[in-house]
Each structure stands twice: as C-alpha cells, then as structure tokens.
PDB file of C-alpha atoms in Angstrom:
ATOM      1  CA  UNK A   1       5.412  25.107  25.758  1.00  0.00           C
ATOM      2  CA  UNK A   2       5.716  28.860  25.194  1.00  0.00           C
ATOM      3  CA  UNK A   3       5.080  30.521  21.835  1.00  0.00           C
ATOM      4  CA  UNK A   4       8.813  31.021  21.408  1.00  0.00           C
ATOM      5  CA  UNK A   5       9.362  27.365  22.228  1.00  0.00           C
ATOM      6  CA  UNK A   6       6.829  26.318  19.600  1.00  0.00           C
ATOM      7  CA  UNK A   7       8.580  28.489  17.014  1.00  0.00           C
ATOM      8  CA  UNK A   8      11.961  27.004  17.907  1.00  0.00           C
ATOM      9  CA  UNK A   9      10.627  23.451  17.550  1.00  0.00           C
ATOM     10  CA  UNK A  10       8.977  24.299  14.222  1.00  0.00           C
ATOM     11  CA  UNK A  11      12.186  25.867  12.931  1.00  0.00           C
ATOM     12  CA  UNK A  12      14.151  22.791  14.023  1.00  0.00           C
ATOM     13  CA  UNK A  13      11.616  20.520  12.340  1.00  0.00           C
ATOM     14  CA  UNK A  14      11.866  22.417   9.055  1.00  0.00           C
ATOM     15  CA  UNK A  15      15.448  21.142   8.659  1.00  0.00           C
ATOM     16  CA  UNK A  16      14.113  17.589   8.486  1.00  0.00           C
ATOM     17  CA  UNK A  17      11.628  18.280   5.687  1.00  0.00           C
ATOM     18  CA  UNK A  18      12.643  17.611   2.072  1.00  0.00           C
ATOM     19  CA  UNK A  19      10.434  18.447  -0.910  1.00  0.00           C
ATOM     20  CA  UNK A  20      10.698  15.697  -3.527  1.00  0.00           C
ATOM     21  CA  UNK A  21       7.843  16.914  -5.706  1.00  0.00           C
ATOM     22  CA  UNK A  22       6.052  20.227  -5.128  1.00  0.00           C
ATOM     23  CA  UNK A  23       3.003  19.036  -7.051  1.00  0.00           C
ATOM     24  CA  UNK A  24      -0.198  20.956  -7.565  1.00  0.00           C
ATOM     25  CA  UNK A  25      -2.637  22.619  -5.148  1.00  0.00           C
ATOM     26  CA  UNK A  26      -5.503  20.194  -5.772  1.00  0.00           C
ATOM     27  CA  UNK A  27      -3.945  17.058  -4.266  1.00  0.00           C
ATOM     28  CA  UNK A  28      -3.101  16.131  -0.705  1.00  0.00           C
ATOM     29  CA  UNK A  29       0.599  15.596   0.013  1.00  0.00           C
ATOM     30  CA  UNK A  30       2.148  12.299   1.006  1.00  0.00           C
ATOM     31  CA  UNK A  31       4.955  12.349   3.562  1.00  0.00           C
ATOM     32  CA  UNK A  32       7.592   9.588   3.510  1.00  0.00           C
ATOM     33  CA  UNK A  33       9.768   8.910   6.558  1.00  0.00           C
ATOM     34  CA  UNK A  34      13.414   7.840   6.375  1.00  0.00           C
ATOM     35  CA  UNK A  35      14.612   4.363   7.315  1.00  0.00           C
ATOM     36  CA  UNK A  36      17.431   3.481   9.689  1.00  0.00           C
ATOM     37  CA  UNK A  37      20.032   5.295   7.573  1.00  0.00           C
ATOM     38  CA  UNK A  38      18.148   8.575   7.970  1.00  0.00           C
ATOM     39  CA  UNK A  39      18.290   9.475   4.282  1.00  0.00           C
ATOM     40  CA  UNK A  40      15.498  10.444   1.890  1.00  0.00           C
ATOM     41  CA  UNK A  41      17.093  10.079  -1.559  1.00  0.00           C
ATOM     42  CA  UNK A  42      15.761   6.531  -1.782  1.00  0.00           C
ATOM     43  CA  UNK A  43      12.228   7.908  -2.280  1.00  0.00           C
ATOM     44  CA  UNK A  44      13.098   9.992  -5.369  1.00  0.00           C
ATOM     45  CA  UNK A  45      12.285   7.300  -7.975  1.00  0.00           C
ATOM     46  CA  UNK A  46       8.911   6.671  -6.345  1.00  0.00           C
ATOM     47  CA  UNK A  47       8.120  10.386  -6.116  1.00  0.00           C
ATOM     48  CA  UNK A  48       8.895  10.819  -9.815  1.00  0.00           C
ATOM     49  CA  UNK A  49       6.452   8.045 -10.736  1.00  0.00           C
ATOM     50  CA  UNK A  50       3.575   9.403  -8.678  1.00  0.00           C
ATOM     51  CA  UNK A  51       3.022  12.184 -11.206  1.00  0.00           C
ATOM     52  CA  UNK A  52       3.856  15.866 -11.530  1.00  0.00           C
ATOM     53  CA  UNK A  53       0.678  16.956  -9.754  1.00  0.00           C
ATOM     54  CA  UNK A  54       1.219  14.843  -6.622  1.00  0.00           C
ATOM     55  CA  UNK A  55       2.982  16.695  -3.756  1.00  0.00           C
ATOM     56  CA  UNK A  56       5.596  14.431  -2.188  1.00  0.00           C
ATOM     57  CA  UNK A  57       7.710  15.254   0.852  1.00  0.00           C
ATOM     58  CA  UNK A  58      10.170  13.246   2.883  1.00  0.00           C
ATOM     59  CA  UNK A  59      11.600  13.498   6.397  1.00  0.00           C
ATOM     60  CA  UNK A  60      15.322  13.055   6.933  1.00  0.00           C
ATOM     61  CA  UNK A  61      16.822  12.183  10.303  1.00  0.00           C
ATOM     62  CA  UNK A  62      18.197  14.590  12.840  1.00  0.00           C
ATOM     63  CA  UNK A  63      21.932  14.038  13.274  1.00  0.00           C
ATOM     64  CA  UNK A  64      22.958  13.510   9.649  1.00  0.00           C
ATOM     65  CA  UNK A  65      24.653  16.890   9.465  1.00  0.00           C
ATOM     66  CA  UNK A  66      26.293  16.478  12.895  1.00  0.00           C
ATOM     67  CA  UNK A  67      24.776  19.790  14.037  1.00  0.00           C
ATOM     68  CA  UNK A  68      22.628  17.894  16.537  1.00  0.00           C
ATOM     69  CA  UNK A  69      22.729  14.383  17.992  1.00  0.00           C
ATOM     70  CA  UNK A  70      20.337  11.748  16.611  1.00  0.00           C
ATOM     71  CA  UNK A  71      17.010  11.413  18.348  1.00  0.00           C
ATOM     72  CA  UNK A  72      16.863   8.435  20.698  1.00  0.00           C
ATOM     73  CA  UNK A  73      13.213   7.325  20.607  1.00  0.00           C
ATOM     74  CA  UNK A  74      10.577   6.682  17.955  1.00  0.00           C
ATOM     75  CA  UNK A  75       8.240   8.972  19.896  1.00  0.00           C
ATOM     76  CA  UNK A  76      10.703  11.899  19.720  1.00  0.00           C
ATOM     77  CA  UNK A  77      11.116  11.414  15.988  1.00  0.00           C
ATOM     78  CA  UNK A  78       7.359  11.240  15.446  1.00  0.00           C
ATOM     79  CA  UNK A  79       6.637  14.413  17.429  1.00  0.00           C
ATOM     80  CA  UNK A  80       9.314  16.392  15.602  1.00  0.00           C
ATOM     81  CA  UNK A  81       8.236  15.186  12.176  1.00  0.00           C
ATOM     82  CA  UNK A  82       4.621  16.122  12.884  1.00  0.00           C
ATOM     83  CA  UNK A  83       5.830  19.681  13.481  1.00  0.00           C
ATOM     84  CA  UNK A  84       7.544  19.504  10.098  1.00  0.00           C
ATOM     85  CA  UNK A  85       4.538  18.254   8.118  1.00  0.00           C
ATOM     86  CA  UNK A  86       2.275  20.802   9.799  1.00  0.00           C
ATOM     87  CA  UNK A  87       4.199  23.475   7.896  1.00  0.00           C
ATOM     88  CA  UNK A  88       2.800  21.969   4.690  1.00  0.00           C
ATOM     89  CA  UNK A  89      -0.566  20.662   5.899  1.00  0.00           C
ATOM     90  CA  UNK A  90      -1.747  21.878   9.316  1.00  0.00           C
ATOM     91  CA  UNK A  91      -5.050  19.971   9.381  1.00  0.00           C
ATOM     92  CA  UNK A  92      -4.988  16.739   7.336  1.00  0.00           C
ATOM     93  CA  UNK A  93      -6.297  14.143   6.681  1.00  0.00           C
ATOM     94  CA  UNK A  94      -2.704  12.978   6.518  1.00  0.00           C
ATOM     95  CA  UNK A  95      -1.082  10.428   4.211  1.00  0.00           C
ATOM     96  CA  UNK A  96       2.075   8.997   5.750  1.00  0.00           C
ATOM     97  CA  UNK A  97       4.589   6.455   4.546  1.00  0.00           C
ATOM     98  CA  UNK A  98       7.992   5.007   5.247  1.00  0.00           C
ATOM     99  CA  UNK A  99      10.511   2.468   4.084  1.00  0.00           C
ATOM    100  CA  UNK A 100      11.744  -0.112   6.579  1.00  0.00           C
ATOM    101  CA  UNK A 101      12.061   1.581   9.986  1.00  0.00           C
ATOM    102  CA  UNK A 102      10.391   4.688   8.595  1.00  0.00           C
ATOM    103  CA  UNK A 103       7.101   2.852   8.544  1.00  0.00           C
ATOM    104  CA  UNK A 104       7.276   2.435  12.320  1.00  0.00           C
ATOM    105  CA  UNK A 105       7.922   6.155  12.760  1.00  0.00           C
ATOM    106  CA  UNK A 106       4.958   6.902  10.470  1.00  0.00           C
ATOM    107  CA  UNK A 107       2.868   4.533  12.597  1.00  0.00           C
ATOM    108  CA  UNK A 108       3.691   6.486  15.756  1.00  0.00           C
ATOM    109  CA  UNK A 109       2.994   9.778  13.970  1.00  0.00           C
ATOM    110  CA  UNK A 110      -0.438   8.433  13.060  1.00  0.00           C
ATOM    111  CA  UNK A 111      -1.054   7.448  16.680  1.00  0.00           C
ATOM    112  CA  UNK A 112      -0.186  10.946  17.902  1.00  0.00           C
ATOM    113  CA  UNK A 113      -2.267  12.677  15.229  1.00  0.00           C
ATOM    114  CA  UNK A 114      -5.316  10.529  15.937  1.00  0.00           C
ATOM    115  CA  UNK A 115      -5.029  11.113  19.677  1.00  0.00           C
ATOM    116  CA  UNK A 116      -4.976  14.823  18.830  1.00  0.00           C
ATOM    117  CA  UNK A 117      -8.269  14.435  16.980  1.00  0.00           C
ATOM    118  CA  UNK A 118      -6.824  14.662  13.483  1.00  0.00           C
ATOM    119  CA  UNK A 119      -7.499  12.170  10.701  1.00  0.00           C
ATOM    120  CA  UNK A 120      -4.919   9.913   9.069  1.00  0.00           C
ATOM    121  CA  UNK A 121      -6.152   8.583   5.740  1.00  0.00           C
ATOM    122  CA  UNK A 122      -3.397   6.016   5.166  1.00  0.00           C
ATOM    123  CA  UNK A 123      -0.020   4.686   6.281  1.00  0.00           C
ATOM    124  CA  UNK A 124       2.110   3.214   3.499  1.00  0.00           C
ATOM    125  CA  UNK A 125       4.605   0.762   5.024  1.00  0.00           C
ATOM    126  CA  UNK A 126       7.262  -0.291   2.521  1.00  0.00           C
ATOM    127  CA  UNK A 127       8.766  -3.514   3.892  1.00  0.00           C
ATOM    128  CA  UNK A 128       8.384  -2.389   7.495  1.00  0.00           C
ATOM    129  CA  UNK A 129       8.804  -5.108  10.089  1.00  0.00           C
ATOM    130  CA  UNK A 130       7.042  -4.694  13.429  1.00  0.00           C
ATOM    131  CA  UNK A 131       9.847  -3.338  15.689  1.00  0.00           C
ATOM    132  CA  UNK A 132       9.593  -5.993  18.396  1.00  0.00           C
ATOM    133  CA  UNK A 133       9.877  -8.736  15.781  1.00  0.00           C
ATOM    134  CA  UNK A 134      12.908  -6.985  14.319  1.00  0.00           C
ATOM    135  CA  UNK A 135      14.710  -6.705  17.665  1.00  0.00           C
ATOM    136  CA  UNK A 136      13.907 -10.268  18.801  1.00  0.00           C
ATOM    137  CA  UNK A 137      16.830 -12.585  17.945  1.00  0.00           C
ATOM    138  CA  UNK A 138      16.250 -15.586  15.730  1.00  0.00           C
ATOM    139  CA  UNK A 139      17.332 -18.882  17.208  1.00  0.00           C
ATOM    140  CA  UNK A 140      19.205 -21.460  15.155  1.00  0.00           C
ATOM    141  CA  UNK A 141      16.173 -23.738  15.381  1.00  0.00           C
ATOM    142  CA  UNK A 142      13.992 -21.000  13.875  1.00  0.00           C
ATOM    143  CA  UNK A 143      16.512 -20.403  11.087  1.00  0.00           C
ATOM    144  CA  UNK A 144      16.502 -24.081  10.172  1.00  0.00           C
ATOM    145  CA  UNK A 145      12.702 -24.144  10.118  1.00  0.00           C
ATOM    146  CA  UNK A 146      12.634 -21.044   7.871  1.00  0.00           C
ATOM    147  CA  UNK A 147      15.027 -22.437   5.250  1.00  0.00           C
ATOM    148  CA  UNK A 148      12.262 -23.935   3.046  1.00  0.00           C
ATOM    149  CA  UNK A 149      10.591 -20.508   2.869  1.00  0.00           C
ATOM    150  CA  UNK A 150      13.735 -18.505   2.137  1.00  0.00           C
ATOM    151  CA  UNK A 151      14.771 -17.270  -1.290  1.00  0.00           C
ATOM    152  CA  UNK A 152      17.932 -19.051  -2.563  1.00  0.00           C
ATOM    153  CA  UNK A 153      19.823 -15.775  -2.967  1.00  0.00           C
ATOM    154  CA  UNK A 154      19.117 -14.827   0.641  1.00  0.00           C
ATOM    155  CA  UNK A 155      20.418 -18.190   1.808  1.00  0.00           C
ATOM    156  CA  UNK A 156      23.650 -17.706  -0.139  1.00  0.00           C
ATOM    157  CA  UNK A 157      24.164 -14.246   1.381  1.00  0.00           C
ATOM    158  CA  UNK A 158      23.574 -15.386   4.957  1.00  0.00           C
ATOM    159  CA  UNK A 159      27.211 -16.254   5.895  1.00  0.00           C
ATOM    160  CA  UNK A 160      28.553 -12.945   4.578  1.00  0.00           C
ATOM    161  CA  UNK A 161      25.838 -10.947   6.352  1.00  0.00           C
ATOM    162  CA  UNK A 162      26.572 -12.705   9.652  1.00  0.00           C
ATOM    163  CA  UNK A 163      30.269 -11.826   9.322  1.00  0.00           C
ATOM    164  CA  UNK A 164      29.383  -8.187   8.639  1.00  0.00           C
ATOM    165  CA  UNK A 165      26.991  -8.090  11.594  1.00  0.00           C
ATOM    166  CA  UNK A 166      29.599  -9.574  13.915  1.00  0.00           C
ATOM    167  CA  UNK A 167      32.290  -7.118  12.754  1.00  0.00           C
ATOM    168  CA  UNK A 168      29.868  -4.243  13.297  1.00  0.00           C
ATOM    169  CA  UNK A 169      29.120  -5.504  16.817  1.00  0.00           C
ATOM    170  CA  UNK A 170      32.839  -5.775  17.666  1.00  0.00           C
ATOM    171  CA  UNK A 171      33.471  -2.307  16.267  1.00  0.00           C
ATOM    172  CA  UNK A 172      30.679  -0.720  18.328  1.00  0.00           C
ATOM    173  CA  UNK A 173      32.063  -2.429  21.443  1.00  0.00           C
ATOM    174  CA  UNK A 174      35.542  -1.091  20.699  1.00  0.00           C
ATOM    175  CA  UNK A 175      37.049  -4.562  20.305  1.00  0.00           C
ATOM    176  CA  UNK A 176      38.315  -3.830  16.791  1.00  0.00           C
ATOM    177  CA  UNK A 177      39.309  -0.622  15.079  1.00  0.00           C
ATOM    178  CA  UNK A 178      38.443   0.806  11.721  1.00  0.00           C
ATOM    179  CA  UNK A 179      37.371   4.029  10.088  1.00  0.00           C
ATOM    180  CA  UNK A 180      36.022   6.738  12.347  1.00  0.00           C
ATOM    181  CA  UNK A 181      32.247   6.448  12.777  1.00  0.00           C
ATOM    182  CA  UNK A 182      30.272   8.868  10.627  1.00  0.00           C
ATOM    183  CA  UNK A 183      27.039  10.731  11.331  1.00  0.00           C
ATOM    184  CA  UNK A 184      25.300   8.073   9.220  1.00  0.00           C
ATOM    185  CA  UNK A 185      26.563   5.365  11.580  1.00  0.00           C
ATOM    186  CA  UNK A 186      25.321   7.306  14.609  1.00  0.00           C
ATOM    187  CA  UNK A 187      21.862   7.788  13.092  1.00  0.00           C
ATOM    188  CA  UNK A 188      21.571   4.094  12.222  1.00  0.00           C
ATOM    189  CA  UNK A 189      22.620   2.885  15.651  1.00  0.00           C
ATOM    190  CA  UNK A 190      20.285   5.381  17.325  1.00  0.00           C
ATOM    191  CA  UNK A 191      17.372   4.113  15.249  1.00  0.00           C
ATOM    192  CA  UNK A 192      18.092   0.485  16.126  1.00  0.00           C
ATOM    193  CA  UNK A 193      18.125   1.362  19.824  1.00  0.00           C
ATOM    194  CA  UNK A 194      14.911   3.365  19.453  1.00  0.00           C
ATOM    195  CA  UNK A 195      13.155   0.574  17.582  1.00  0.00           C
ATOM    196  CA  UNK A 196      14.070  -1.977  20.252  1.00  0.00           C
ATOM    197  CA  UNK A 197      12.488   0.251  22.924  1.00  0.00           C
ATOM    198  CA  UNK A 198       9.335   1.163  20.992  1.00  0.00           C
ATOM    199  CA  UNK A 199       6.045  -0.275  22.227  1.00  0.00           C
ATOM    200  CA  UNK A 200       3.516  -0.734  19.438  1.00  0.00           C
ATOM    201  CA  UNK A 201       0.051   0.316  20.588  1.00  0.00           C
ATOM    202  CA  UNK A 202      -3.184  -0.813  18.901  1.00  0.00           C
ATOM    203  CA  UNK A 203      -4.242   1.127  15.807  1.00  0.00           C
ATOM    204  CA  UNK A 204      -7.426   0.916  13.731  1.00  0.00           C
ATOM    205  CA  UNK A 205      -6.486   2.954  10.672  1.00  0.00           C
ATOM    206  CA  UNK A 206      -5.803   1.837   7.116  1.00  0.00           C
ATOM    207  CA  UNK A 207      -2.367   0.494   6.219  1.00  0.00           C
ATOM    208  CA  UNK A 208      -0.936  -0.406   2.822  1.00  0.00           C
ATOM    209  CA  UNK A 209       1.811  -2.918   3.616  1.00  0.00           C
ATOM    210  CA  UNK A 210       4.237  -3.611   0.778  1.00  0.00           C
ATOM    211  CA  UNK A 211       6.453  -6.690   1.185  1.00  0.00           C
ATOM    212  CA  UNK A 212       9.469  -7.951  -0.733  1.00  0.00           C
ATOM    213  CA  UNK A 213       9.439 -11.548  -1.977  1.00  0.00           C
ATOM    214  CA  UNK A 214      13.178 -12.035  -1.343  1.00  0.00           C
ATOM    215  CA  UNK A 215      12.870 -11.662   2.410  1.00  0.00           C
ATOM    216  CA  UNK A 216      15.389 -12.213   5.175  1.00  0.00           C
ATOM    217  CA  UNK A 217      14.755 -14.472   8.157  1.00  0.00           C
ATOM    218  CA  UNK A 218      13.182 -11.904  10.480  1.00  0.00           C
ATOM    219  CA  UNK A 219      10.673 -10.963   7.789  1.00  0.00           C
ATOM    220  CA  UNK A 220       9.817 -14.562   6.914  1.00  0.00           C
ATOM    221  CA  UNK A 221       9.312 -15.414  10.584  1.00  0.00           C
ATOM    222  CA  UNK A 222       6.841 -12.557  11.050  1.00  0.00           C
ATOM    223  CA  UNK A 223       4.474 -13.817   8.366  1.00  0.00           C
ATOM    224  CA  UNK A 224       2.227 -12.193   5.795  1.00  0.00           C
ATOM    225  CA  UNK A 225       1.594  -9.040   7.842  1.00  0.00           C
ATOM    226  CA  UNK A 226       5.186  -8.653   9.081  1.00  0.00           C
ATOM    227  CA  UNK A 227       3.961  -8.768  12.673  1.00  0.00           C
ATOM    228  CA  UNK A 228       1.549  -5.810  12.454  1.00  0.00           C
ATOM    229  CA  UNK A 229      -1.535  -8.009  12.873  1.00  0.00           C
ATOM    230  CA  UNK A 230      -0.717  -8.032  16.604  1.00  0.00           C
ATOM    231  CA  UNK A 231      -1.730  -4.370  16.810  1.00  0.00           C
ATOM    232  CA  UNK A 232      -3.885  -3.712  13.733  1.00  0.00           C
ATOM    233  CA  UNK A 233      -7.012  -5.600  12.587  1.00  0.00           C
ATOM    234  CA  UNK A 234      -6.099  -7.576   9.467  1.00  0.00           C
ATOM    235  CA  UNK A 235      -9.059  -6.127   7.567  1.00  0.00           C
ATOM    236  CA  UNK A 236      -7.307  -2.765   7.915  1.00  0.00           C
ATOM    237  CA  UNK A 237      -4.061  -4.037   6.347  1.00  0.00           C
ATOM    238  CA  UNK A 238      -3.896  -4.247   2.560  1.00  0.00           C
ATOM    239  CA  UNK A 239      -0.840  -6.320   1.558  1.00  0.00           C
ATOM    240  CA  UNK A 240       1.046  -5.939  -1.725  1.00  0.00           C
ATOM    241  CA  UNK A 241       3.835  -8.442  -2.435  1.00  0.00           C
ATOM    242  CA  UNK A 242       6.501  -7.208  -4.868  1.00  0.00           C
ATOM    243  CA  UNK A 243       9.260  -9.221  -6.545  1.00  0.00           C
ATOM    244  CA  UNK A 244      12.362  -7.579  -5.102  1.00  0.00           C
ATOM    245  CA  UNK A 245      14.615  -7.422  -2.068  1.00  0.00           C
ATOM    246  CA  UNK A 246      14.418  -5.029   0.851  1.00  0.00           C
ATOM    247  CA  UNK A 247      17.056  -2.726  -0.637  1.00  0.00           C
ATOM    248  CA  UNK A 248      15.842  -2.890  -4.242  1.00  0.00           C
ATOM    249  CA  UNK A 249      12.252  -1.797  -3.692  1.00  0.00           C
ATOM    250  CA  UNK A 250      12.897   1.570  -5.335  1.00  0.00           C
ATOM    251  CA  UNK A 251      14.467   0.089  -8.443  1.00  0.00           C
ATOM    252  CA  UNK A 252      12.697  -1.282 -11.489  1.00  0.00           C
ATOM    253  CA  UNK A 253      10.530  -3.214 -11.851  1.00  0.00           C
ATOM    254  CA  UNK A 254       9.520  -3.041  -8.178  1.00  0.00           C
ATOM    255  CA  UNK A 255       9.234   0.755  -7.971  1.00  0.00           C
ATOM    256  CA  UNK A 256       6.724   0.873 -10.835  1.00  0.00           C
ATOM    257  CA  UNK A 257       4.545  -1.750  -9.152  1.00  0.00           C
ATOM    258  CA  UNK A 258       4.736   0.150  -5.869  1.00  0.00           C
ATOM    259  CA  UNK A 259       3.989   3.502  -7.497  1.00  0.00           C
ATOM    260  CA  UNK A 260       0.881   2.108  -9.216  1.00  0.00           C
ATOM    261  CA  UNK A 261      -0.482   0.786  -5.915  1.00  0.00           C
ATOM    262  CA  UNK A 262       0.310   3.974  -4.007  1.00  0.00           C
ATOM    263  CA  UNK A 263      -1.091   6.207  -6.758  1.00  0.00           C
ATOM    264  CA  UNK A 264      -4.369   4.277  -6.767  1.00  0.00           C
ATOM    265  CA  UNK A 265      -4.719   4.824  -3.037  1.00  0.00           C
ATOM    266  CA  UNK A 266      -3.810   8.511  -3.365  1.00  0.00           C
ATOM    267  CA  UNK A 267      -6.416   8.983  -6.101  1.00  0.00           C
ATOM    268  CA  UNK A 268      -9.079   7.421  -3.883  1.00  0.00           C
ATOM    269  CA  UNK A 269      -8.110   9.596  -0.909  1.00  0.00           C
ATOM    270  CA  UNK A 270      -8.136  12.774  -2.994  1.00  0.00           C
ATOM    271  CA  UNK A 271     -11.565  11.889  -4.292  1.00  0.00           C
ATOM    272  CA  UNK A 272     -12.868  11.209  -0.780  1.00  0.00           C
ATOM    273  CA  UNK A 273     -11.220  14.286   0.768  1.00  0.00           C
ATOM    274  CA  UNK A 274     -11.015  16.982  -1.948  1.00  0.00           C
ATOM    275  CA  UNK A 275      -9.171  20.177  -1.157  1.00  0.00           C
TER     276      UNK A 275
END
C-alpha cells in the first residue's frame, strides 16, 4: 500500500476509536472491542472502575453512522482496528478485550499482531463464545439435555426469545414488514455473518475469559471455556465466573467483580512491562 493509502486507512480507523478514560502516561492502555451491536457505551462503567490513571479505549463498528457500510469479515475489522490502536500505542505489548463478539475480533487482532512480531500481553474475553459454536444450531435433543444446567430465568425466557428470533428471521427475508432497518441492524447482521465465516486459528497467548452464570443454551453447550479450548491451551485460559447474565455484565454487582479481576491483570502487566 502507498504512503497515501496508509494515511487514508489510518484516518478511517481513527473514526472507530473512542477514548473512555485518557489515564496517565505511566500505564499501558487497554483496548475494548464492540460486540455485535457495534457500540462502545457498554464499557463506560468498567472503564470508570479501572481507575483514573488507567488509559481505556474502545473500538466502535464501521457503519453505525451510515457513512460507510459495515465490514463483512472479522479479519477486516481486526486489521482496521489495529490501525486505530496504533495511533495510541504503535509498539505494544498490547492489552485487548471485548464483550461477546468483540472478544473474537480481539482474538483475531492478537493473531495479526503476533504474526507481525508484536507482543500481546492479554486478551480479556467478556462472555465471548467461540464463533463456530455460536453459529452452530442447537438441536432439540441438545436443548433437552441442557435443561438441568440452565438457569430457571433463562428457561422462562426461552419461548419469548424464540418468537423474537423467528420474527427477526422473517423480517430479514422480507416475509413480514416493520420499521425500516437502522444502521444498528445492519451492523448486527453483518457481524453475525462475519462470525459464522470466521475460522479460529490456534493461539498460545494469555486469555482472561469471563463467563456469566445465567447462560443461554449455546454457552452452556460449549462448556467451561466457551469453546476456546479447541484453539487455545487450557493453561493459557484463566476463567472468571460472574453472577450475572450476558447483557448485565456491566451492571452491579458484576461490573465490580469484573473490574477487580481486570485491574489485577493490568497491574501485573504494567509491572512486567513498564513504560
């Protein structure tokens, strides 16, 4: 790519970068990646609890402002977001994180950075299911076998969620009408397509995997490591189980438990790799 091309990509990437906490100059930044909805506001409570001195940034999805279409692959997202974080930290070691689908994007970013010879100190996956496990349908037999492991509230919500999923499917196929699709819809659908296509390659770096206790069927089926043990040695995956649901991980009391675990890891990394 030409120098002008590099500048154009970097300028484009800067639109994805959101500063949640500027922090101080003595600590390495952590970069959180959006989930399927593309938004970054969800990370604000966690950023606030990591302390005033900790730099915290987040990456929002392309396509939210309708100025550009959503990116269609995890690899495209990862490459663009690396350009964005290089504006803050051009050398690393990098600390990456993500909620839900954002953890998979962070995983691919780590793969690219390591292939480029740069160090990744940690990936923080906040209830991130391995993408193949997420895209693989659950049979009725599997659902019945998972019932004893499911949280009662999740079981009660199952019929309503299935109705919503089916309505969403019919809407995307044009069978039923409704409100005009928004940029948020487009970003979410693009991520789901990208996740289904993504091939998880082996990785030997450290991962902090944070799981919710009130888990849905796909998460229960995938086990303690949410499917990541297929690509990452289990001695590289540190699991933290938090009493919450997937969508309440950034509310109390879960967010305080998560912030304590993340802060401990950040302190250790800053001690090992001082600026």
